[in-house]
Tab-separated table of C-alpha atoms and ligand atoms in Angstrom:
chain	number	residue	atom	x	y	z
F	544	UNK	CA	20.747	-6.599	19.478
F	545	UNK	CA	16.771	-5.279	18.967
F	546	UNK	CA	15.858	-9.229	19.981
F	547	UNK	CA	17.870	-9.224	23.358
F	548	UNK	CA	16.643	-5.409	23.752
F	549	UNK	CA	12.733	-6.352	23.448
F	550	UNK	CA	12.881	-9.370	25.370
F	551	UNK	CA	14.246	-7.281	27.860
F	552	UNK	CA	11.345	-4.744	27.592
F	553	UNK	CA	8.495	-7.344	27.281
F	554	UNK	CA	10.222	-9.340	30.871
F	555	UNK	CA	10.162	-6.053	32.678
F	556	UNK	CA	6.331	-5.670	31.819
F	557	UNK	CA	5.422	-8.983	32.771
F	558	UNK	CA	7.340	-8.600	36.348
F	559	UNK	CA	5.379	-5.177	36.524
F	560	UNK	CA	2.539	-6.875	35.310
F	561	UNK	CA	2.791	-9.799	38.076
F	562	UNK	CA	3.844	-6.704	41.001
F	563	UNK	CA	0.180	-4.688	39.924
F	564	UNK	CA	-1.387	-7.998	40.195
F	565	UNK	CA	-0.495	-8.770	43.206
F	566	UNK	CA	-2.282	-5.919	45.528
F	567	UNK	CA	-5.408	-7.142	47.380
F	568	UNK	CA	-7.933	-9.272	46.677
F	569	UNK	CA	-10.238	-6.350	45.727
F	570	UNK	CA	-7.884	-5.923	43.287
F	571	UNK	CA	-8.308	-9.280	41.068
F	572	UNK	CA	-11.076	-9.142	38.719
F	573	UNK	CA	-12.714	-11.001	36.092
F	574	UNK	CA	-11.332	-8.582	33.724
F	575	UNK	CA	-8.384	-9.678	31.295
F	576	UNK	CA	-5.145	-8.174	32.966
F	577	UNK	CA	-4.478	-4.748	32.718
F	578	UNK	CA	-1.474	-3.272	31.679
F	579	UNK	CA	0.627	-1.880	34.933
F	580	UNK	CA	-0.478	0.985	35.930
F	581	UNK	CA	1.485	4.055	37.712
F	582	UNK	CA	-0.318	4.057	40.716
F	583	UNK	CA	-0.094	0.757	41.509
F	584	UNK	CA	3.606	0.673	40.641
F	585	UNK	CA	4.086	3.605	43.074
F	586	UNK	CA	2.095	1.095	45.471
F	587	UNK	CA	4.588	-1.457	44.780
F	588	UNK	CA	6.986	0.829	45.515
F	589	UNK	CA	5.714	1.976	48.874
F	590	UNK	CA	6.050	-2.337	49.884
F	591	UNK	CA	9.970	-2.621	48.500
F	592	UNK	CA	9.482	-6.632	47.157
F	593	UNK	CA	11.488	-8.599	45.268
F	594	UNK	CA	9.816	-8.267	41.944
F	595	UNK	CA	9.827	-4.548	41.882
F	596	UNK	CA	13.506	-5.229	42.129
F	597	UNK	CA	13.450	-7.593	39.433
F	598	UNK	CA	11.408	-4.781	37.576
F	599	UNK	CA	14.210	-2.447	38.740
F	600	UNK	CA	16.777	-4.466	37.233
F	601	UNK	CA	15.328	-5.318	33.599
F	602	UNK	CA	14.406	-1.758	33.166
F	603	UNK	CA	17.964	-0.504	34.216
F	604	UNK	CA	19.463	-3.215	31.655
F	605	UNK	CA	17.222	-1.662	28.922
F	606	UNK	CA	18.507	1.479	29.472
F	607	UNK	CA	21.989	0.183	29.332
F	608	UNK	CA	21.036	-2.291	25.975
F	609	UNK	CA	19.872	0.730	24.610
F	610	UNK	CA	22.616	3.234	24.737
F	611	UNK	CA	25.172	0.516	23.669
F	612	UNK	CA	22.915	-0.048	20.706
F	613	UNK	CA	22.802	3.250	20.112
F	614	UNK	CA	26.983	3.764	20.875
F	615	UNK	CA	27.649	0.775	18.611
F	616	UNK	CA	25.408	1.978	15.541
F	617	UNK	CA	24.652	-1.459	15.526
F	618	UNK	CA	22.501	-2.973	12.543
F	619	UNK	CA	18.857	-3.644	12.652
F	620	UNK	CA	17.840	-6.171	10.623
F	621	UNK	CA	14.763	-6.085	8.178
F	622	UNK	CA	12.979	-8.429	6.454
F	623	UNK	CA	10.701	-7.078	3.707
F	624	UNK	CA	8.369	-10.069	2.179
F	625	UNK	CA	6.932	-8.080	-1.484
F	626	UNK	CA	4.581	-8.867	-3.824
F	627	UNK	CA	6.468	-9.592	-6.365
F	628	UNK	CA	7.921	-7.575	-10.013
F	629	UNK	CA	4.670	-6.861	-12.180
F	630	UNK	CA	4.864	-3.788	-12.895
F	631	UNK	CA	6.734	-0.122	-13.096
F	632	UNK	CA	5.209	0.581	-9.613
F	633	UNK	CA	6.245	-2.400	-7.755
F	634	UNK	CA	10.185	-1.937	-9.444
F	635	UNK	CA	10.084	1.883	-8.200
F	636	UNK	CA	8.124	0.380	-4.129
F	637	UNK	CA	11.081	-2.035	-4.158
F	638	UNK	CA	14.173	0.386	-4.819
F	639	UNK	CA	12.398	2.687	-2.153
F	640	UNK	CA	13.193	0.077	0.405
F	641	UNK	CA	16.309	-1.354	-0.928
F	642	UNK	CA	17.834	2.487	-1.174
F	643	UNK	CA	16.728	3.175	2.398
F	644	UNK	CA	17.131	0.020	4.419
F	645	UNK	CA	20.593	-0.104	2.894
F	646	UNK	CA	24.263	-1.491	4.777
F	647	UNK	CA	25.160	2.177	4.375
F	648	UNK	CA	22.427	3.390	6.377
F	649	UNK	CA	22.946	1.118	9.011
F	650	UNK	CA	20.564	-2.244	8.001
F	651	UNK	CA	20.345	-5.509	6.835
F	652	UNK	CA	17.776	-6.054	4.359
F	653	UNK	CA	16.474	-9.248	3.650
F	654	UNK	CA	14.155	-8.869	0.642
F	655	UNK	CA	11.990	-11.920	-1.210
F	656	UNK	CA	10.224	-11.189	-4.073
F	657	UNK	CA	6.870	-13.226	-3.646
F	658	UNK	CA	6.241	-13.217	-7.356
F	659	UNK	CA	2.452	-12.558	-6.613
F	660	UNK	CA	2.313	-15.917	-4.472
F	661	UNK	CA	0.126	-15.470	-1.702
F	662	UNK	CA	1.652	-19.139	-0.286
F	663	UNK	CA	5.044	-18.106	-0.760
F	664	UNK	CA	4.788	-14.702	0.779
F	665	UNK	CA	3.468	-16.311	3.726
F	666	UNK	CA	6.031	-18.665	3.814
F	667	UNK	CA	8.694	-15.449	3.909
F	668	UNK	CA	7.446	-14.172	6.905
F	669	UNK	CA	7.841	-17.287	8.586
F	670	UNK	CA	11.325	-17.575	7.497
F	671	UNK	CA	11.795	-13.935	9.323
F	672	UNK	CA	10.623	-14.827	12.129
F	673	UNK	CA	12.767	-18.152	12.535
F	674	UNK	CA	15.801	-15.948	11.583
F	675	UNK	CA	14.729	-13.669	14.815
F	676	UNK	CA	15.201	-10.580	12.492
F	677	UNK	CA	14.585	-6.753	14.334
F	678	UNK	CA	11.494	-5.959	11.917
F	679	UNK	CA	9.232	-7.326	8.890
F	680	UNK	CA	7.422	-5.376	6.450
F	681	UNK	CA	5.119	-6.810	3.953
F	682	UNK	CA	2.843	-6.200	0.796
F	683	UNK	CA	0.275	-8.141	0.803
F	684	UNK	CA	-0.592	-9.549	-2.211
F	685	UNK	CA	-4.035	-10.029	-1.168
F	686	UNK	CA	-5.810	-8.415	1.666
F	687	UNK	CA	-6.837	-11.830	3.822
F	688	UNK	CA	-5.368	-14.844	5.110
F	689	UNK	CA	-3.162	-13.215	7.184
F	690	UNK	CA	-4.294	-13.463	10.943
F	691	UNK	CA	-2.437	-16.453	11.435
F	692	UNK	CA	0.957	-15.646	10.365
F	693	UNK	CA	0.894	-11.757	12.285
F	694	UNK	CA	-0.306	-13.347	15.423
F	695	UNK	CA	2.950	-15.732	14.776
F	696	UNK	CA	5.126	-12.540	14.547
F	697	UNK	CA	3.263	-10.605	17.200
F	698	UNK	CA	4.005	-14.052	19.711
F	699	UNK	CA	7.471	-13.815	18.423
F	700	UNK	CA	8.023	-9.904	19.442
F	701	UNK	CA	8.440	-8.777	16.092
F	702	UNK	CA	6.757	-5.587	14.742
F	703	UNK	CA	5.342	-5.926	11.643
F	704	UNK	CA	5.018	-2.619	9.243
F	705	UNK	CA	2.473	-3.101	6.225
F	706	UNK	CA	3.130	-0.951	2.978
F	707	UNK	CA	0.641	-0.363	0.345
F	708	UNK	CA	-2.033	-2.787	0.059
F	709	UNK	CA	-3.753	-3.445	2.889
F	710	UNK	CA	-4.329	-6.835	5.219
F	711	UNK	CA	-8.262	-6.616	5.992
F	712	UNK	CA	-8.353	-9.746	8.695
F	713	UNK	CA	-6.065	-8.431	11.369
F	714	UNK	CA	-4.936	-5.665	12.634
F	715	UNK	CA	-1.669	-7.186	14.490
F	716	UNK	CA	0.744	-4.545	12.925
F	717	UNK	CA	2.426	-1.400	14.013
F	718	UNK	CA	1.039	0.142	11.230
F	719	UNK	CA	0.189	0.712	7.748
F	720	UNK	CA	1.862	3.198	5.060
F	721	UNK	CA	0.146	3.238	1.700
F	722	UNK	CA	-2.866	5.155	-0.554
F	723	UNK	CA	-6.649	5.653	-0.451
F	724	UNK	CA	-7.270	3.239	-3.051
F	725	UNK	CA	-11.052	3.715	-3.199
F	726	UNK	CA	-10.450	7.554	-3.373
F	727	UNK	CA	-8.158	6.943	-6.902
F	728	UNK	CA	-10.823	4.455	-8.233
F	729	UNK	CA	-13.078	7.807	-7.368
F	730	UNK	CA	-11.390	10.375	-8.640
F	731	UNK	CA	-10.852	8.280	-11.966
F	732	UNK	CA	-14.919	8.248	-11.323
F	733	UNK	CA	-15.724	12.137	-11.196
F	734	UNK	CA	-13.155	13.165	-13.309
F	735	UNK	CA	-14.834	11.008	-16.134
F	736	UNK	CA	-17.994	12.808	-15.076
F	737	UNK	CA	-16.460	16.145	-15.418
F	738	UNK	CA	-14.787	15.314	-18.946
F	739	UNK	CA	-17.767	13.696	-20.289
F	740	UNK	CA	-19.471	17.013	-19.680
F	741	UNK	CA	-17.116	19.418	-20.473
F	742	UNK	CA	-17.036	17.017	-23.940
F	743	UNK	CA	-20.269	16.524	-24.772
F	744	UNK	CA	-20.174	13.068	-24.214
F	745	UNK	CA	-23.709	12.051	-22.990
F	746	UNK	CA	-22.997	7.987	-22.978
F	747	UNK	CA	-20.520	6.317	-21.274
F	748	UNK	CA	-20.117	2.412	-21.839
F	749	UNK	CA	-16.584	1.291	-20.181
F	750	UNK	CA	-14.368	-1.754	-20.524
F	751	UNK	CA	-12.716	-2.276	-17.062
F	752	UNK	CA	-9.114	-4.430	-16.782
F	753	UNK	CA	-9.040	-4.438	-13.081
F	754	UNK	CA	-5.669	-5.464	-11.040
F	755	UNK	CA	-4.620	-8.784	-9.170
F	756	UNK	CA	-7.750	-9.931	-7.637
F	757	UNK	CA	-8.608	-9.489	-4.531
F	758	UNK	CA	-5.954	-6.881	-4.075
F	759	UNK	CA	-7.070	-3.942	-1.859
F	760	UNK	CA	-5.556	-2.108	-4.694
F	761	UNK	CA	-8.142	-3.322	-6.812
F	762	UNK	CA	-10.840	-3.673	-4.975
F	763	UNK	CA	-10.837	-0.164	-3.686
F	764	UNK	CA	-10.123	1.499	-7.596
F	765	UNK	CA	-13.183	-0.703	-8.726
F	766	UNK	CA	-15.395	-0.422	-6.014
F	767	UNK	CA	-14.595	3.798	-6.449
F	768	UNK	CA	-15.271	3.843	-9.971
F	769	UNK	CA	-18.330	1.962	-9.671
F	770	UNK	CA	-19.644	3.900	-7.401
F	771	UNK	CA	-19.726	7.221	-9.455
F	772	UNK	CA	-20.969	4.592	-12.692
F	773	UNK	CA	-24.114	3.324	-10.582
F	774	UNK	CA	-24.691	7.344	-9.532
F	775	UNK	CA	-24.378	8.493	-13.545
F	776	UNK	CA	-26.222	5.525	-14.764
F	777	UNK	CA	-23.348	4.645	-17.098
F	778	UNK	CA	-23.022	1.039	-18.313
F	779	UNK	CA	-20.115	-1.205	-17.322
F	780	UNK	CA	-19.965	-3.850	-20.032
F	781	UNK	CA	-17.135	-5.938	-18.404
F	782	UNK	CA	-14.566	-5.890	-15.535
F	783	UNK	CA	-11.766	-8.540	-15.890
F	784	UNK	CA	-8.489	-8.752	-14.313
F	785	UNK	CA	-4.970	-8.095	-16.251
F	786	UNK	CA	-3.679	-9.164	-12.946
F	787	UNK	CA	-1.546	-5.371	-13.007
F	788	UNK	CA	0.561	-6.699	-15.795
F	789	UNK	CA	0.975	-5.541	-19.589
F	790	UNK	CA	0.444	-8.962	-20.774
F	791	UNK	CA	-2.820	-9.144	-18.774
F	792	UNK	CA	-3.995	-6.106	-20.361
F	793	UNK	CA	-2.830	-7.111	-23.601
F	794	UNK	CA	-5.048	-10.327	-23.257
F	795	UNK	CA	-8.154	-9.017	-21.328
F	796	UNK	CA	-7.909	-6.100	-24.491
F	797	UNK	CA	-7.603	-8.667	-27.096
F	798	UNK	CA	-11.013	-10.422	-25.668
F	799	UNK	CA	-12.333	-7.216	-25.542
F	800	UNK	CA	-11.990	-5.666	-29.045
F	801	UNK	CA	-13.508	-8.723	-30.320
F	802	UNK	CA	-16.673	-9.057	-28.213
F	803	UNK	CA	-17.465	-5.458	-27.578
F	804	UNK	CA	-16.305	-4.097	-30.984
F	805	UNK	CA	-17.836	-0.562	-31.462
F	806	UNK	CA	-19.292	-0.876	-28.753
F	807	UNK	CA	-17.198	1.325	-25.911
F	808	UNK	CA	-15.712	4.757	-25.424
F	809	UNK	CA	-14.245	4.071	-22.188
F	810	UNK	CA	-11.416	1.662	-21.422
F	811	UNK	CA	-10.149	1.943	-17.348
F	812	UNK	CA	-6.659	-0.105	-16.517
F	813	UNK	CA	-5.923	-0.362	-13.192
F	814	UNK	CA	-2.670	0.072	-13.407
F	815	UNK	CA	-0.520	1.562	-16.138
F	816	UNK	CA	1.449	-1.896	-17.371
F	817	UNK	CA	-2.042	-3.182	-17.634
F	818	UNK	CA	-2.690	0.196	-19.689
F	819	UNK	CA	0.341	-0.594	-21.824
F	820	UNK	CA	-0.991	-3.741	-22.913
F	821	UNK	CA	-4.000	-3.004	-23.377
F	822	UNK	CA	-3.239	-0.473	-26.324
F	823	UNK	CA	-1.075	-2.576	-27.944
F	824	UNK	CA	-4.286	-4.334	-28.409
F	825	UNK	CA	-6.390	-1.632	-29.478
F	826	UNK	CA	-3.347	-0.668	-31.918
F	827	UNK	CA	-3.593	-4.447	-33.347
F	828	UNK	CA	-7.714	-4.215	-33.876
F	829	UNK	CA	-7.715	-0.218	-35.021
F	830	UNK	CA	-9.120	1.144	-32.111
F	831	UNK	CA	-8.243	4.884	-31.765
F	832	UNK	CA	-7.751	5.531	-28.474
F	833	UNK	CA	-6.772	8.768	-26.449
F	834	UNK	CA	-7.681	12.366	-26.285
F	835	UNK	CA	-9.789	13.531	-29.572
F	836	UNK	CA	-10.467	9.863	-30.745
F	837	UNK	CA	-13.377	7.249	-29.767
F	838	UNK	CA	-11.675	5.945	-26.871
F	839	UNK	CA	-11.204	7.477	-23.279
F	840	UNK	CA	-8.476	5.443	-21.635
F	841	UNK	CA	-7.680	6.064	-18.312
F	842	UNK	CA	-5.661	4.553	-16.057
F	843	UNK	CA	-3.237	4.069	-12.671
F	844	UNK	CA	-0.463	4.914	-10.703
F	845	UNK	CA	1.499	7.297	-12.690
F	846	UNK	CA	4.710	5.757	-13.538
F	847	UNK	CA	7.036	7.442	-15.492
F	848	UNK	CA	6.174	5.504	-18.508
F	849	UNK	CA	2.459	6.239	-17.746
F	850	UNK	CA	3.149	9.822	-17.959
F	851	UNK	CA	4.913	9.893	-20.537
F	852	UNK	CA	1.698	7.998	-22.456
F	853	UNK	CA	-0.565	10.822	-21.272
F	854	UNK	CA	1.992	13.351	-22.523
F	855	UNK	CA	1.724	11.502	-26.137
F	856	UNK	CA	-1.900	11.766	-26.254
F	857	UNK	CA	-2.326	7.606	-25.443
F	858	UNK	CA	-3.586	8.107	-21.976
F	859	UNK	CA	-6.473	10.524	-21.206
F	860	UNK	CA	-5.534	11.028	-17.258
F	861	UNK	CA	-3.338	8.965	-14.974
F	862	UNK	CA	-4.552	8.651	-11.116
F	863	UNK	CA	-0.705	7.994	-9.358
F	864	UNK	CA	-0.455	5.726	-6.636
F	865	UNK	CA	2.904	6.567	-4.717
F	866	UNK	CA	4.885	3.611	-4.434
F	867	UNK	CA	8.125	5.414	-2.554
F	868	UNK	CA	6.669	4.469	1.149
F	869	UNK	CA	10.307	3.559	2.865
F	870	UNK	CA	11.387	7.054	3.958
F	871	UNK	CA	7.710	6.847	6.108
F	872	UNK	CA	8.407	3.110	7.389
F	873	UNK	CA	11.901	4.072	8.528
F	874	UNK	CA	10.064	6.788	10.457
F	875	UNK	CA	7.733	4.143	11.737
F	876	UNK	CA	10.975	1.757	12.758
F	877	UNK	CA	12.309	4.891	14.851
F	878	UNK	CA	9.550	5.959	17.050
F	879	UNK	CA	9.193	1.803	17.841
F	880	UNK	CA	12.957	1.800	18.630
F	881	UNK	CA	12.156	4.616	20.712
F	882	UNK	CA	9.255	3.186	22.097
F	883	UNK	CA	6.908	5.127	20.653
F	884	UNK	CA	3.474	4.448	19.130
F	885	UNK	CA	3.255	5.198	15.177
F	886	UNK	CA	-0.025	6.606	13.700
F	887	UNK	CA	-1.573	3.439	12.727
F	888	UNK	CA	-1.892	4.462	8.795
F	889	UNK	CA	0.392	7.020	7.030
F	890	UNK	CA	-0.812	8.071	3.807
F	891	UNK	CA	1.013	9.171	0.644
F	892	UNK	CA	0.369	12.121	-0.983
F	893	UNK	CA	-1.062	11.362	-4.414
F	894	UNK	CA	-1.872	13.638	-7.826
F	895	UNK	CA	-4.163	13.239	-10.988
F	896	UNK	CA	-2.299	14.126	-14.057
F	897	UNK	CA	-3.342	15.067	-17.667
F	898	UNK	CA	-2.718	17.315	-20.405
F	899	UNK	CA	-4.212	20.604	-20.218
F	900	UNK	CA	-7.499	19.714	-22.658
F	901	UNK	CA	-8.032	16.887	-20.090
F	902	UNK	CA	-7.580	19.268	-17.199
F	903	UNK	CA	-11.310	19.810	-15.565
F	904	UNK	CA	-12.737	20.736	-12.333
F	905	UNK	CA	-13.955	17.707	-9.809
F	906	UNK	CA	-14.641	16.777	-6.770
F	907	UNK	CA	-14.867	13.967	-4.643
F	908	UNK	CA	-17.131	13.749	-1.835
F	909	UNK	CA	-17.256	17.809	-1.793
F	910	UNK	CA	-13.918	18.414	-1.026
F	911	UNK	CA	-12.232	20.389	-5.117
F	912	UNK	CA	-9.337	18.270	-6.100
F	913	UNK	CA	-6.404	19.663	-8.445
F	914	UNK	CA	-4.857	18.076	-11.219
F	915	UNK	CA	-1.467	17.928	-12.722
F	916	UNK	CA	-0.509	19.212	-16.063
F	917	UNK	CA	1.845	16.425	-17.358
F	918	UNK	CA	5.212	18.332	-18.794
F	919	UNK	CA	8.530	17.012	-19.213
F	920	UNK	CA	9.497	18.435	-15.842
F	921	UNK	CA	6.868	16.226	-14.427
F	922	UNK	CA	7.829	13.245	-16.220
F	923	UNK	CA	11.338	14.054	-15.116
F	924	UNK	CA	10.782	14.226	-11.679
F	925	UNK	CA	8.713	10.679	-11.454
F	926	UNK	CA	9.299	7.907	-10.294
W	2462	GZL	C1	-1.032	-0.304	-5.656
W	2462	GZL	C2	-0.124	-1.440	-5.976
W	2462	GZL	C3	-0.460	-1.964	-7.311
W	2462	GZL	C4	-0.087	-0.996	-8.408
W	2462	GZL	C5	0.309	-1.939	-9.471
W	2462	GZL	O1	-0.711	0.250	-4.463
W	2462	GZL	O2	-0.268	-2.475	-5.029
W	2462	GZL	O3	0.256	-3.160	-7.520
W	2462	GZL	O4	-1.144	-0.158	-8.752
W	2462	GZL	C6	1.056	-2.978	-8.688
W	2462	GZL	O5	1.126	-1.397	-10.458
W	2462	GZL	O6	1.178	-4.139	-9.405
């Protein structure tokens, strides 16, 4: 039904489009066409012609398409390319979908796990579009390469809604729903500042196991953290990527312990699998890790798991990164089936958690952030 429905709303601008074009000569300009304007359909008006009755027509047959859509409940179909299943977050982004773009709640939900295949992601959106479906969000597993395929979708009238990371060489979506990923990278940053203080620590030399490269996730946590490193002169003495899995951060660790043995106090994962890994490690070589001991270990998004590492004294703080975006994108597929213009990014609400001796005062850029105290009620009510 949406397919029929926009072509009908695309035709009728075109006619308009042709009717505003046609005033006087005066009229024609160099300029690339503008949209129809109000006054010069109210000109069209004034000369009755056959396209403004053509115009007449489509937009009377929208209105109709519409309220039978609306009568019939009818489904909209969804396709929803995602990155893939590496981690705690990406299980708890993909059940957010699959709960709301559910039969039940009136859609059809074609999902395809990319299994962190740029390629194959790629080729899912195609595969929307040649199935004509009503909608197609993505996750882009890396933040380029993706002009091509949107201008495909955009030339084959179907919205696109990106969640989470972000596509950095086009901006031919409806819009984006996701998290400040430089502002985690620096809160991680100034927190670490604060703590250091408030602990007497006057050195910092970290051991960073960033995410899937070239992920805006990861290039916005890294180039955050960095940023407060370069300000407090502290020493980064290697940044490789776990790839936001626990076996990467096992691995990355493993290299670690053995060519910077005794020679950090700060280990940053960028995501909590990663972190999970990465102190099986450290348990394996006899690093003591965690609040009280010689390692600082911080790391992201906040699963459930994560929390309940930070609530065992394993993890010093946990910077979440909401993954539950689909109640925001389903607001996002109303206002365009209304034909209304979403905000162009919608961002989650995010929170730093830690146990009370981890608890400090920061800021970032001026503005006091608050942290969470991780208890089981917290850890209960994750994600
Ligand atoms: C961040 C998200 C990242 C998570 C990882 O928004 O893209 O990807 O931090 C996940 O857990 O793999």
């Amino acid at each position: 039904m949406k397919k029929k429905l926009l072509s009908l709303v695309l035709s009728a601008v075109m006619v308009a489009g042709l009717v505003a074009g046609c005033g006087s000569s005066a009229s024609q300009t160099t300029e690339p066409a503008a949209e129809p304007t109000e006054a010069a359909a109210t000109e069209a008006a004034a000369e009755p012609t056959e396209e403004v009755a053509d115009v007449e027509a489509a937009e009377a047959e929208i209105a109709k398409e519409a309220a039978d859509a609306v009568a019939d409940g009818e489904t909209i179909t969804i396709g929803f390319a995602q990155v893939g299943h590496e981690s705690d977050w990406r299980t708890a982004s993909t059940k957010s979908c699959q709960d709301v773009f559910s039969a039940d709640n009136g859609y059809d939900l074609t999902f395809v796990d990319c299994d962190n295949d740029s390629a194959a992601q790629l080729e899912a959106v195609r595969g929307f579009i040649e199935q004509g479906l009503d909608y197609i969000i993505i996750d882009p597993i890396v933040s380029t390469g993706w002009d091509t395929v949107l201008t495909e979708c955009e030339d084959a009238g179907i919205p696109v809604i990106v969640i989470d990371r972000t596509i950095d060489d086009s901006d031919k979506y409806a819009a984006w729903v996701g998290s400040n990923f430089k502002t985690e990278g620096l809160a991680a940053g100034e927190w670490l500042k604060a703590y250091a203080e408030k602990n007497g620590i006057k050195e910092i030399n970290a051991l960073v196991i960033s995410g899937t490269t070239g992920a805006s996730a990861q290039i916005g946590r890294s180039d955050g953290f960095k940023e407060i490193a370069d300000r407090e002169g502290w020493t980064i003495l290697d940044e490789q990527t776990g790839d936001f899995t626990e076996e990467g951060g096992q691995q990355v660790m493993e290299s670690y312990c053995k060519s910077y043995d005794g020679k950090f106090n700060v280990v940053v994962c960028q995501n909590d699998n990663e972190a999970f890994g990465a102190m099986t490690a450290m348990d394996n070589a006899g690093v003591k890790y965690g609040p009280g001991n010689d390692v600082i270990l911080i790391s992201f998004d906040a699963c459930t798991a994560g929390l309940e590492d930070v609530k065992a004294g394993k993890i010093t703080a946990d910077f979440e990164c909401n993954p539950l975006a689909a109640p925001f994108v389903e607001e996002v597929i109303a206002q365009l089936a209304a034909g209304e213009e979403p905000e162009k990014e919608v961002y989650m609400e995010e929170h730093w958690y830690a146990l009370p001796d981890a608890i400090v005062d920061f800021s970032i850029d001026g503005e006091a952030q608050t942290m969470t105290e991780v208890t089981d009620d917290v850890i209960a009510a994750q994600y």
